[in-house]
Amino acid sequence: MIQNLFLKSLAILKRPPSPGGLFPFVIHFLKMIKKRCLNKVVSIIF
């Protein structure tokens, strides 16, 4: 999962940056990180 994400980001970084292509990826990445952090916080609280 992490490796796949890493390869995807590498592929995106190799391409010339286009805001249209990079923006959704960044949002998806932030959502995943937020979800992960929320899960950790919830597991710590409960």
XYZ file of C-alpha atoms in Angstrom, residues 12-41:
30
model
C 3.922 12.106 -10.735
C 7.128 13.878 -9.731
C 8.888 12.648 -12.881
C 6.218 14.190 -15.107
C 6.257 17.935 -15.673
C 4.022 19.347 -12.925
C 0.522 20.230 -14.055
C -1.749 21.713 -11.382
C -4.696 19.664 -12.675
C -2.839 16.377 -12.267
C -1.108 17.091 -8.983
C -3.947 18.739 -7.076
C -6.297 15.724 -6.712
C -3.353 13.553 -5.707
C -2.332 15.989 -2.972
C -5.908 16.169 -1.667
C -6.155 12.358 -1.665
C -2.829 12.118 0.154
C -3.922 14.648 2.800
C -7.223 12.820 3.308
C -5.385 9.532 3.828
C -3.016 11.105 6.342
C -5.928 12.743 8.160
C -7.809 9.444 8.318
C -4.711 7.700 9.661
C -4.147 10.349 12.310
C -7.811 10.219 13.325
C -7.607 6.435 13.679
C -4.532 6.743 15.876
C -6.135 9.434 18.038
